[in-house]
């Protein structure tokens, strides 16, 4: 792929509002996972979560937008505004700017609340704007309307791979000449509630459905809730948030004097085609996806300085990714450093790959790769260096970012240090 410049970043994460808050919190080994408002006393379901603290919607949207959007769309608009501001795009070209956004659940919270209102008080209790709040494309639509954009407008529902797929798709639109600029990333807000408190007797069914299916961590210690690549890993802790970037044609970005934080140089997306929730145990198709991204970047495994892994902390998911990384990077002379941010943030679903991308960009520009929070007993099958305890120094030109989702959604991206 022809290099595409990353010139703006925005984030709302379980650590707080803004990229700096997220990056500094991860590097300081903060863990944002905390008790869920719907937790059960026995801890068997609904124990932990990570949602966005300190978010005030009125600081980012007002009027009809505030009244007509789900919290997930407000998250997305806020992160997009941060990215556009950092990129210095005062007036994005309306026809040549794309919006490519990913989400798993969209405005599911609004839909669940509407059903709760119907069951509790009848049809008149339903929010009359629910229909324009819960559709998954409404975050991208609000971003396009905010800047009155008329370029490609796409929403990808690729589960936990959605953000890498969204950013990769946007990069290809630019590399192929179909857009000059893109506002892209992903958002999850399916569990979010105002002020992070339960109210009105409403409990989102999707929160407990994950526990019922056996995805949720069984850890009782908040600081060890999620243990990526740990021998004792037991599952995920759900998170919310949004991470967005501005991509630009690299030549145009340089011509206008934009600060470039890194470049997207490779991307691949392949189907695992194996099981609704478990990857193939061999990790074959995750490995194939990683190799395809390297091929797209026209580099080899020895050129990669580090991997920011998906590593959600599940037994089967992490085992497959370990085998995939082992296969791709087998035979390296130097140990490959690998990390994951889910021990810090929880699993932010569709946004998780973009959260990883933000940390990868920081590692390239500032030379520091974060450690995996909580993990201290690394799975012995890992034939690579899992960064534990404290961040490590990194001098690299390329970092690879993985995002693997339910349904066999495999995506991987290669980014290069700004030149």
Short mmCIF file of C-alpha atoms in Angstrom, two decimals:
data_model
loop_
_atom_site.label_atom_id
_atom_site.label_comp_id
_atom_site.label_asym_id
_atom_site.label_seq_id
_atom_site.Cartn_x
_atom_site.Cartn_y
_atom_site.Cartn_z
CA UNK A 1 0.00 0.00 0.00
CA UNK A 2 1.17 3.52 -0.75
CA UNK A 3 1.89 5.24 2.56
CA UNK A 4 -0.98 7.21 4.11
CA UNK A 5 -0.20 9.82 6.77
CA UNK A 6 -1.81 9.90 10.22
CA UNK A 7 -2.12 13.58 11.14
CA UNK A 8 -4.71 13.68 13.93
CA UNK A 9 -5.76 11.55 16.90
CA UNK A 10 -8.68 11.51 19.29
CA UNK A 11 -9.78 9.25 22.11
CA UNK A 12 -12.24 8.63 24.87
CA UNK A 13 -11.21 5.59 26.86
CA UNK A 14 -11.95 4.02 30.25
CA UNK A 15 -9.00 6.07 31.51
CA UNK A 16 -10.64 9.36 30.50
CA UNK A 17 -11.06 11.91 27.74
CA UNK A 18 -8.21 12.63 25.33
CA UNK A 19 -5.28 10.80 23.78
CA UNK A 20 -2.79 12.11 26.32
CA UNK A 21 -4.89 10.89 29.24
CA UNK A 22 -5.10 7.43 27.70
CA UNK A 23 -1.45 7.16 26.70
CA UNK A 24 -0.08 8.50 29.99
CA UNK A 25 -2.43 6.30 31.99
CA UNK A 26 -1.34 3.17 30.14
CA UNK A 27 2.35 4.02 30.44
CA UNK A 28 1.87 4.69 34.18
CA UNK A 29 0.29 1.24 34.47
CA UNK A 30 -3.13 2.53 35.53
CA UNK A 31 -5.94 -0.01 35.34
CA UNK A 32 -9.29 1.50 34.42
CA UNK A 33 -11.35 -1.62 35.05
CA UNK A 34 -13.74 -1.20 37.99
CA UNK A 35 -16.92 -2.66 39.44
CA UNK A 36 -19.89 -2.64 37.10
CA UNK A 37 -23.07 -1.03 38.41
CA UNK A 38 -24.95 -4.26 37.72
CA UNK A 39 -22.47 -6.60 39.41
CA UNK A 40 -23.78 -9.62 41.28
CA UNK A 41 -22.62 -10.32 44.79
CA UNK A 42 -21.31 -13.77 43.94
CA UNK A 43 -19.16 -12.38 41.14
CA UNK A 44 -20.34 -14.94 38.61
CA UNK A 45 -21.71 -12.34 36.21
CA UNK A 46 -21.40 -8.63 35.63
CA UNK A 47 -18.39 -8.12 37.86
CA UNK A 48 -16.12 -5.67 36.02
CA UNK A 49 -16.27 -3.09 33.27
CA UNK A 50 -14.48 -0.03 31.92
CA UNK A 51 -16.51 2.93 30.73
CA UNK A 52 -15.52 6.53 29.96
CA UNK A 53 -15.24 8.72 33.09
CA UNK A 54 -15.57 12.48 33.00
CA UNK A 55 -17.35 12.69 29.65
CA UNK A 56 -19.74 15.62 29.39
CA UNK A 57 -21.76 15.38 26.15
CA UNK A 58 -22.70 19.09 26.27
CA UNK A 59 -19.02 19.97 25.85
CA UNK A 60 -19.04 18.30 22.44
CA UNK A 61 -22.56 18.41 21.02
CA UNK A 62 -25.62 20.54 21.63
CA UNK A 63 -29.19 21.19 20.56
CA UNK A 64 -30.83 18.66 18.28
CA UNK A 65 -27.64 16.59 18.06
CA UNK A 66 -27.58 16.14 21.83
CA UNK A 67 -31.23 15.16 21.91
CA UNK A 68 -31.08 12.97 18.84
CA UNK A 69 -27.99 10.81 19.44
CA UNK A 70 -27.07 7.81 21.51
CA UNK A 71 -24.06 8.12 23.79
CA UNK A 72 -22.00 6.01 21.36
CA UNK A 73 -22.44 8.62 18.61
CA UNK A 74 -21.55 11.40 21.06
CA UNK A 75 -18.37 9.49 21.92
CA UNK A 76 -17.52 9.23 18.22
CA UNK A 77 -18.14 12.91 17.50
CA UNK A 78 -15.99 13.94 20.46
CA UNK A 79 -13.08 11.72 19.41
CA UNK A 80 -13.42 12.87 15.80
CA UNK A 81 -13.38 16.52 16.89
CA UNK A 82 -10.16 15.94 18.81
CA UNK A 83 -8.55 14.30 15.78
CA UNK A 84 -9.67 17.00 13.35
CA UNK A 85 -8.45 19.74 15.69
CA UNK A 86 -5.05 18.09 16.12
CA UNK A 87 -4.74 17.65 12.36
CA UNK A 88 -5.42 21.35 11.88
CA UNK A 89 -8.21 20.72 9.38
CA UNK A 90 -10.08 24.00 9.65
CA UNK A 91 -12.20 23.25 6.59
CA UNK A 92 -11.94 19.65 5.36
CA UNK A 93 -12.59 19.32 1.63
CA UNK A 94 -16.26 18.34 1.63
CA UNK A 95 -16.13 16.14 -1.47
CA UNK A 96 -12.69 14.59 -0.92
CA UNK A 97 -13.03 13.68 2.78
CA UNK A 98 -14.28 10.20 3.70
CA UNK A 99 -15.78 9.02 6.95
CA UNK A 100 -15.19 5.35 7.74
CA UNK A 101 -16.33 4.25 11.17
CA UNK A 102 -16.58 0.91 12.93
CA UNK A 103 -18.82 -0.33 15.73
CA UNK A 104 -20.13 -3.61 17.06
CA UNK A 105 -23.22 -2.54 18.95
CA UNK A 106 -23.98 0.94 17.65
CA UNK A 107 -26.75 2.49 19.69
CA UNK A 108 -27.81 -0.79 21.29
CA UNK A 109 -28.22 0.92 24.66
CA UNK A 110 -30.97 3.12 23.19
CA UNK A 111 -32.69 0.11 21.66
CA UNK A 112 -32.57 -1.83 24.92
CA UNK A 113 -33.88 1.19 26.83
CA UNK A 114 -36.73 1.54 24.35
CA UNK A 115 -37.71 -2.07 24.90
CA UNK A 116 -37.46 -1.55 28.67
CA UNK A 117 -39.70 1.53 28.42
CA UNK A 118 -42.21 -0.35 26.28
CA UNK A 119 -42.36 -3.26 28.69
CA UNK A 120 -42.57 -0.96 31.72
CA UNK A 121 -44.92 1.79 30.58
CA UNK A 122 -46.18 1.17 27.07
CA UNK A 123 -45.53 2.64 23.60
CA UNK A 124 -45.85 6.29 24.64
CA UNK A 125 -42.85 5.89 26.94
CA UNK A 126 -40.50 5.11 24.05
CA UNK A 127 -38.11 7.91 23.08
CA UNK A 128 -39.55 9.24 19.82
CA UNK A 129 -36.03 9.71 18.47
CA UNK A 130 -34.93 6.17 19.27
CA UNK A 131 -35.05 5.21 15.60
CA UNK A 132 -32.37 7.75 14.68
CA UNK A 133 -30.26 6.93 17.72
CA UNK A 134 -29.71 3.19 17.63
CA UNK A 135 -28.77 2.51 14.01
CA UNK A 136 -25.05 1.69 13.80
CA UNK A 137 -24.38 4.15 10.96
CA UNK A 138 -25.51 7.17 12.96
CA UNK A 139 -22.11 7.95 14.46
CA UNK A 140 -20.53 8.20 11.01
CA UNK A 141 -23.53 10.18 9.80
CA UNK A 142 -23.20 12.69 12.64
CA UNK A 143 -19.49 13.15 11.85
CA UNK A 144 -20.29 13.78 8.18
CA UNK A 145 -23.04 16.24 9.08
CA UNK A 146 -20.83 18.07 11.58
CA UNK A 147 -18.38 19.02 8.81
CA UNK A 148 -20.94 18.86 5.95
CA UNK A 149 -18.95 16.18 4.16
CA UNK A 150 -20.02 14.51 0.92
CA UNK A 151 -17.27 11.95 0.36
CA UNK A 152 -17.54 8.17 1.02
CA UNK A 153 -19.54 7.45 4.17
CA UNK A 154 -19.10 3.91 5.49
CA UNK A 155 -19.87 1.99 8.68
CA UNK A 156 -18.26 -1.39 9.36
CA UNK A 157 -19.71 -3.79 11.90
CA UNK A 158 -16.72 -6.09 12.19
CA UNK A 159 -16.88 -6.90 15.90
CA UNK A 160 -13.54 -6.39 17.65
CA UNK A 161 -11.69 -5.97 14.34
CA UNK A 162 -13.91 -3.08 13.23
CA UNK A 163 -11.49 -0.23 13.93
CA UNK A 164 -8.53 -1.76 12.13
CA UNK A 165 -10.83 -2.64 9.23
CA UNK A 166 -12.24 0.90 9.22
CA UNK A 167 -8.81 2.56 9.29
CA UNK A 168 -7.45 0.11 6.71
CA UNK A 169 -10.43 0.70 4.41
CA UNK A 170 -10.03 4.46 4.77
CA UNK A 171 -6.31 4.21 4.01
CA UNK A 172 -7.05 2.28 0.84
CA UNK A 173 -9.60 4.88 -0.27
CA UNK A 174 -6.83 7.45 -0.02
CA UNK A 175 -4.12 5.26 -1.55
CA UNK A 176 -6.45 4.48 -4.48
CA UNK A 177 -7.14 8.17 -5.04
CA UNK A 178 -10.82 8.05 -4.11
CA UNK A 179 -10.34 10.45 -1.19
CA UNK A 180 -7.62 12.79 0.02
CA UNK A 181 -8.56 12.75 3.70
CA UNK A 182 -10.49 10.43 6.02
CA UNK A 183 -11.90 10.69 9.53
CA UNK A 184 -11.82 7.10 10.72
CA UNK A 185 -11.75 4.79 13.72
CA UNK A 186 -14.34 3.05 15.84
CA UNK A 187 -16.59 3.43 18.85
CA UNK A 188 -18.25 1.22 21.42
CA UNK A 189 -20.95 2.47 23.75
CA UNK A 190 -23.32 -0.44 24.08
CA UNK A 191 -22.91 -0.61 27.85
CA UNK A 192 -22.45 3.07 28.60
CA UNK A 193 -24.83 4.86 30.93
CA UNK A 194 -24.76 8.52 31.95
CA UNK A 195 -22.37 9.14 34.84
CA UNK A 196 -21.48 5.43 34.79
CA UNK A 197 -24.31 4.67 37.20
CA UNK A 198 -27.22 2.28 36.86
CA UNK A 199 -30.61 3.98 36.86
CA UNK A 200 -34.34 3.42 36.50
CA UNK A 201 -34.01 -0.29 37.16
CA UNK A 202 -32.53 -0.71 33.70
CA UNK A 203 -29.96 -3.45 33.19
CA UNK A 204 -28.60 -3.98 29.65
CA UNK A 205 -29.15 -7.58 28.63
CA UNK A 206 -26.05 -7.56 26.42
CA UNK A 207 -23.85 -7.05 29.47
CA UNK A 208 -24.98 -10.23 31.19
CA UNK A 209 -25.23 -12.18 27.93
CA UNK A 210 -21.44 -12.10 27.68
CA UNK A 211 -21.14 -13.63 31.12
CA UNK A 212 -23.77 -16.22 30.30
CA UNK A 213 -21.73 -17.24 27.26
CA UNK A 214 -18.57 -17.55 29.35
CA UNK A 215 -16.63 -14.62 27.91
CA UNK A 216 -16.34 -12.59 31.12
CA UNK A 217 -13.35 -12.87 33.43
CA UNK A 218 -13.78 -14.78 36.67
CA UNK A 219 -11.02 -12.83 38.45
CA UNK A 220 -12.02 -11.29 41.79
CA UNK A 221 -9.08 -8.84 41.93
CA UNK A 222 -9.71 -5.65 39.93
CA UNK A 223 -6.02 -5.23 39.21
CA UNK A 224 -5.88 -8.69 37.66
CA UNK A 225 -9.26 -8.65 35.98
CA UNK A 226 -7.80 -9.11 32.50
CA UNK A 227 -4.55 -11.04 32.01
CA UNK A 228 -3.46 -11.04 28.36
CA UNK A 229 -1.13 -13.93 27.50
CA UNK A 230 -1.03 -15.02 31.15
CA UNK A 231 -1.16 -18.69 31.99
CA UNK A 232 -4.05 -17.92 34.40
CA UNK A 233 -6.15 -15.76 32.03
CA UNK A 234 -9.90 -16.32 32.39
CA UNK A 235 -11.75 -13.87 30.13
CA UNK A 236 -12.55 -10.27 29.25
CA UNK A 237 -13.80 -7.21 31.07
CA UNK A 238 -16.06 -5.14 28.87
CA UNK A 239 -15.11 -1.58 28.01
CA UNK A 240 -16.53 1.42 26.15
CA UNK A 241 -14.89 4.25 24.28
CA UNK A 242 -13.87 5.71 20.94
CA UNK A 243 -10.56 6.16 19.15
CA UNK A 244 -10.39 8.15 15.92
CA UNK A 245 -7.65 9.32 13.57
CA UNK A 246 -7.35 11.63 10.59
CA UNK A 247 -5.66 10.05 7.58
CA UNK A 248 -4.34 12.08 4.67
CA UNK A 249 -2.62 11.64 1.36
CA UNK A 250 0.99 11.85 2.53
CA UNK A 251 2.11 14.31 -0.16
CA UNK A 252 -0.81 16.65 0.54
CA UNK A 253 -0.17 16.44 4.29
CA UNK A 254 3.48 17.41 3.82
CA UNK A 255 2.53 20.20 1.43
CA UNK A 256 0.29 21.85 4.01
CA UNK A 257 2.89 21.42 6.75
CA UNK A 258 0.89 18.97 8.84
CA UNK A 259 2.49 17.07 11.72
CA UNK A 260 2.64 13.39 10.80
CA UNK A 261 2.46 10.93 13.73
CA UNK A 262 3.00 7.86 11.59
CA UNK A 263 2.01 6.22 8.33
CA UNK A 264 -0.30 3.34 7.48
CA UNK A 265 1.70 1.19 5.07
CA UNK A 266 0.05 -2.25 5.25
CA UNK A 267 -3.36 -3.72 5.99
CA UNK A 268 -5.11 -7.04 5.58
CA UNK A 269 -8.47 -8.55 6.54
CA UNK A 270 -9.26 -12.26 6.25
CA UNK A 271 -11.98 -14.57 7.53
CA UNK A 272 -11.16 -17.31 10.00
CA UNK A 273 -14.21 -19.26 8.81
CA UNK A 274 -14.11 -21.57 11.82
CA UNK A 275 -16.51 -20.79 14.71
CA UNK A 276 -18.77 -17.96 15.94
CA UNK A 277 -16.62 -17.16 18.98
CA UNK A 278 -13.38 -19.16 18.79
CA UNK A 279 -10.55 -18.82 16.27
CA UNK A 280 -9.03 -21.91 14.72
CA UNK A 281 -6.84 -23.37 17.49
CA UNK A 282 -3.78 -23.44 15.22
CA UNK A 283 -3.90 -19.67 14.69
CA UNK A 284 -3.46 -20.33 10.97
CA UNK A 285 -5.77 -17.65 9.63
CA UNK A 286 -4.63 -15.03 12.10
CA UNK A 287 -1.09 -15.78 10.94
CA UNK A 288 -2.19 -15.53 7.30
CA UNK A 289 -3.73 -12.14 8.02
CA UNK A 290 -0.56 -10.87 9.65
CA UNK A 291 1.54 -12.10 6.72
CA UNK A 292 -0.82 -10.47 4.24
CA UNK A 293 -0.48 -7.13 6.06
CA UNK A 294 3.32 -7.46 5.96
CA UNK A 295 3.15 -8.26 2.24
CA UNK A 296 0.96 -5.21 1.69
CA UNK A 297 3.61 -3.12 3.45
CA UNK A 298 6.32 -4.80 1.36
CA UNK A 299 8.33 -5.76 4.45
CA UNK A 300 9.20 -9.00 6.20
CA UNK A 301 8.80 -10.25 9.78
CA UNK A 302 12.36 -9.19 10.68
CA UNK A 303 11.49 -5.57 9.86
CA UNK A 304 8.80 -5.38 12.56
CA UNK A 305 9.99 -3.81 15.80
CA UNK A 306 7.00 -4.81 17.95
CA UNK A 307 3.44 -6.11 17.87
CA UNK A 308 0.50 -4.61 19.73
CA UNK A 309 -1.56 -7.76 19.99
CA UNK A 310 -5.31 -8.25 20.25
CA UNK A 311 -4.75 -10.43 23.36
CA UNK A 312 -8.13 -10.09 25.06
CA UNK A 313 -7.27 -12.42 27.94
CA UNK A 314 -9.39 -15.40 26.91
CA UNK A 315 -7.95 -18.90 26.96
CA UNK A 316 -8.75 -19.88 23.38
CA UNK A 317 -8.32 -16.47 21.78
CA UNK A 318 -4.91 -15.77 23.29
CA UNK A 319 -3.71 -19.31 22.55
CA UNK A 320 -4.53 -18.92 18.85
CA UNK A 321 -2.84 -15.51 18.65
CA UNK A 322 0.26 -16.83 20.43
CA UNK A 323 0.52 -19.58 17.82
CA UNK A 324 -0.06 -17.10 15.02
CA UNK A 325 2.69 -14.77 16.23
CA UNK A 326 5.00 -17.75 16.74
CA UNK A 327 4.39 -18.85 13.14
CA UNK A 328 4.87 -15.42 11.56
CA UNK A 329 7.99 -14.44 13.50
CA UNK A 330 9.63 -17.83 13.83
CA UNK A 331 13.39 -17.73 13.33
CA UNK A 332 14.05 -14.15 14.40
CA UNK A 333 17.49 -13.55 15.87
CA UNK A 334 16.24 -10.90 18.30
CA UNK A 335 13.26 -11.31 20.65
CA UNK A 336 10.04 -9.74 19.34
CA UNK A 337 8.43 -7.46 21.97
CA UNK A 338 4.67 -7.92 22.14
CA UNK A 339 2.13 -6.06 24.26
CA UNK A 340 -1.61 -5.52 24.71
CA UNK A 341 -3.59 -2.67 26.28
CA UNK A 342 -6.63 -4.67 27.39
CA UNK A 343 -5.26 -5.27 30.87
CA UNK A 344 -5.35 -1.49 31.31
CA UNK A 345 -8.55 -0.56 29.47
CA UNK A 346 -10.62 -3.70 29.36
CA UNK A 347 -11.96 -4.85 26.01
CA UNK A 348 -13.32 -1.78 24.22
CA UNK A 349 -14.82 -3.93 21.48
CA UNK A 350 -14.85 -2.30 18.07
CA UNK A 351 -12.63 0.53 19.35
CA UNK A 352 -9.95 -1.76 20.76
CA UNK A 353 -7.80 -1.97 17.64
CA UNK A 354 -7.72 1.82 17.32
CA UNK A 355 -6.75 2.09 21.00
CA UNK A 356 -3.86 -0.26 20.19
CA UNK A 357 -2.97 1.90 17.20
CA UNK A 358 -2.69 5.00 19.41
CA UNK A 359 -0.21 3.19 21.67
CA UNK A 360 1.72 1.91 18.66
CA UNK A 361 2.03 5.46 17.32
CA UNK A 362 3.33 6.64 20.67
CA UNK A 363 5.85 3.80 20.76
CA UNK A 364 7.17 4.81 17.33
CA UNK A 365 7.40 8.53 18.09
CA UNK A 366 8.53 8.42 21.74
CA UNK A 367 10.37 5.09 21.86
CA UNK A 368 8.40 3.52 24.71
CA UNK A 369 6.28 0.37 24.39
CA UNK A 370 3.75 -0.19 27.22
CA UNK A 371 3.72 -3.32 29.31
CA UNK A 372 0.81 -5.70 29.62
CA UNK A 373 -1.03 -4.83 32.85
CA UNK A 374 -1.64 -7.59 35.37
CA UNK A 375 0.18 -10.36 33.54
CA UNK A 376 3.08 -11.90 35.46
CA UNK A 377 3.01 -15.60 34.53
CA UNK A 378 3.44 -15.58 30.76
CA UNK A 379 2.05 -18.52 28.82
CA UNK A 380 5.11 -20.70 28.14
CA UNK A 381 3.94 -21.30 24.56
CA UNK A 382 4.84 -17.71 23.64
CA UNK A 383 8.10 -17.73 21.67
CA UNK A 384 8.39 -13.96 21.92
CA UNK A 385 8.91 -11.31 24.60
CA UNK A 386 5.66 -10.38 26.33
CA UNK A 387 6.37 -6.98 27.88
CA UNK A 388 5.42 -7.25 31.55
CA UNK A 389 6.00 -5.22 34.70
CA UNK A 390 7.05 -1.89 33.20
CA UNK A 391 7.19 -0.31 29.74
CA UNK A 392 10.29 -1.02 27.65
CA UNK A 393 12.37 1.14 25.34
CA UNK A 394 11.72 0.64 21.64
CA UNK A 395 13.62 1.87 18.61
CA UNK A 396 11.60 0.68 15.64
CA UNK A 397 10.54 1.76 12.19
CA UNK A 398 7.52 -0.55 11.96
CA UNK A 399 4.93 -1.78 14.47
CA UNK A 400 2.17 -4.26 13.67
CA UNK A 401 -1.30 -4.01 15.24
CA UNK A 402 -3.69 -6.98 15.45
CA UNK A 403 -7.46 -7.00 15.96
CA UNK A 404 -9.39 -10.27 15.94
CA UNK A 405 -13.15 -10.45 16.50
CA UNK A 406 -16.04 -12.82 17.05
CA UNK A 407 -17.23 -14.44 13.86
CA UNK A 408 -13.68 -14.91 12.61
CA UNK A 409 -12.99 -11.24 11.84
CA UNK A 410 -9.21 -11.08 11.43
CA UNK A 411 -7.51 -7.75 10.72
CA UNK A 412 -3.92 -6.61 10.97
CA UNK A 413 -2.17 -3.34 10.17
CA UNK A 414 1.42 -2.18 9.78
CA UNK A 415 2.36 1.38 10.64
CA UNK A 416 5.64 3.14 10.00
CA UNK A 417 7.41 5.81 11.97
CA UNK A 418 6.98 9.26 10.43
CA UNK A 419 9.82 10.18 8.10
#
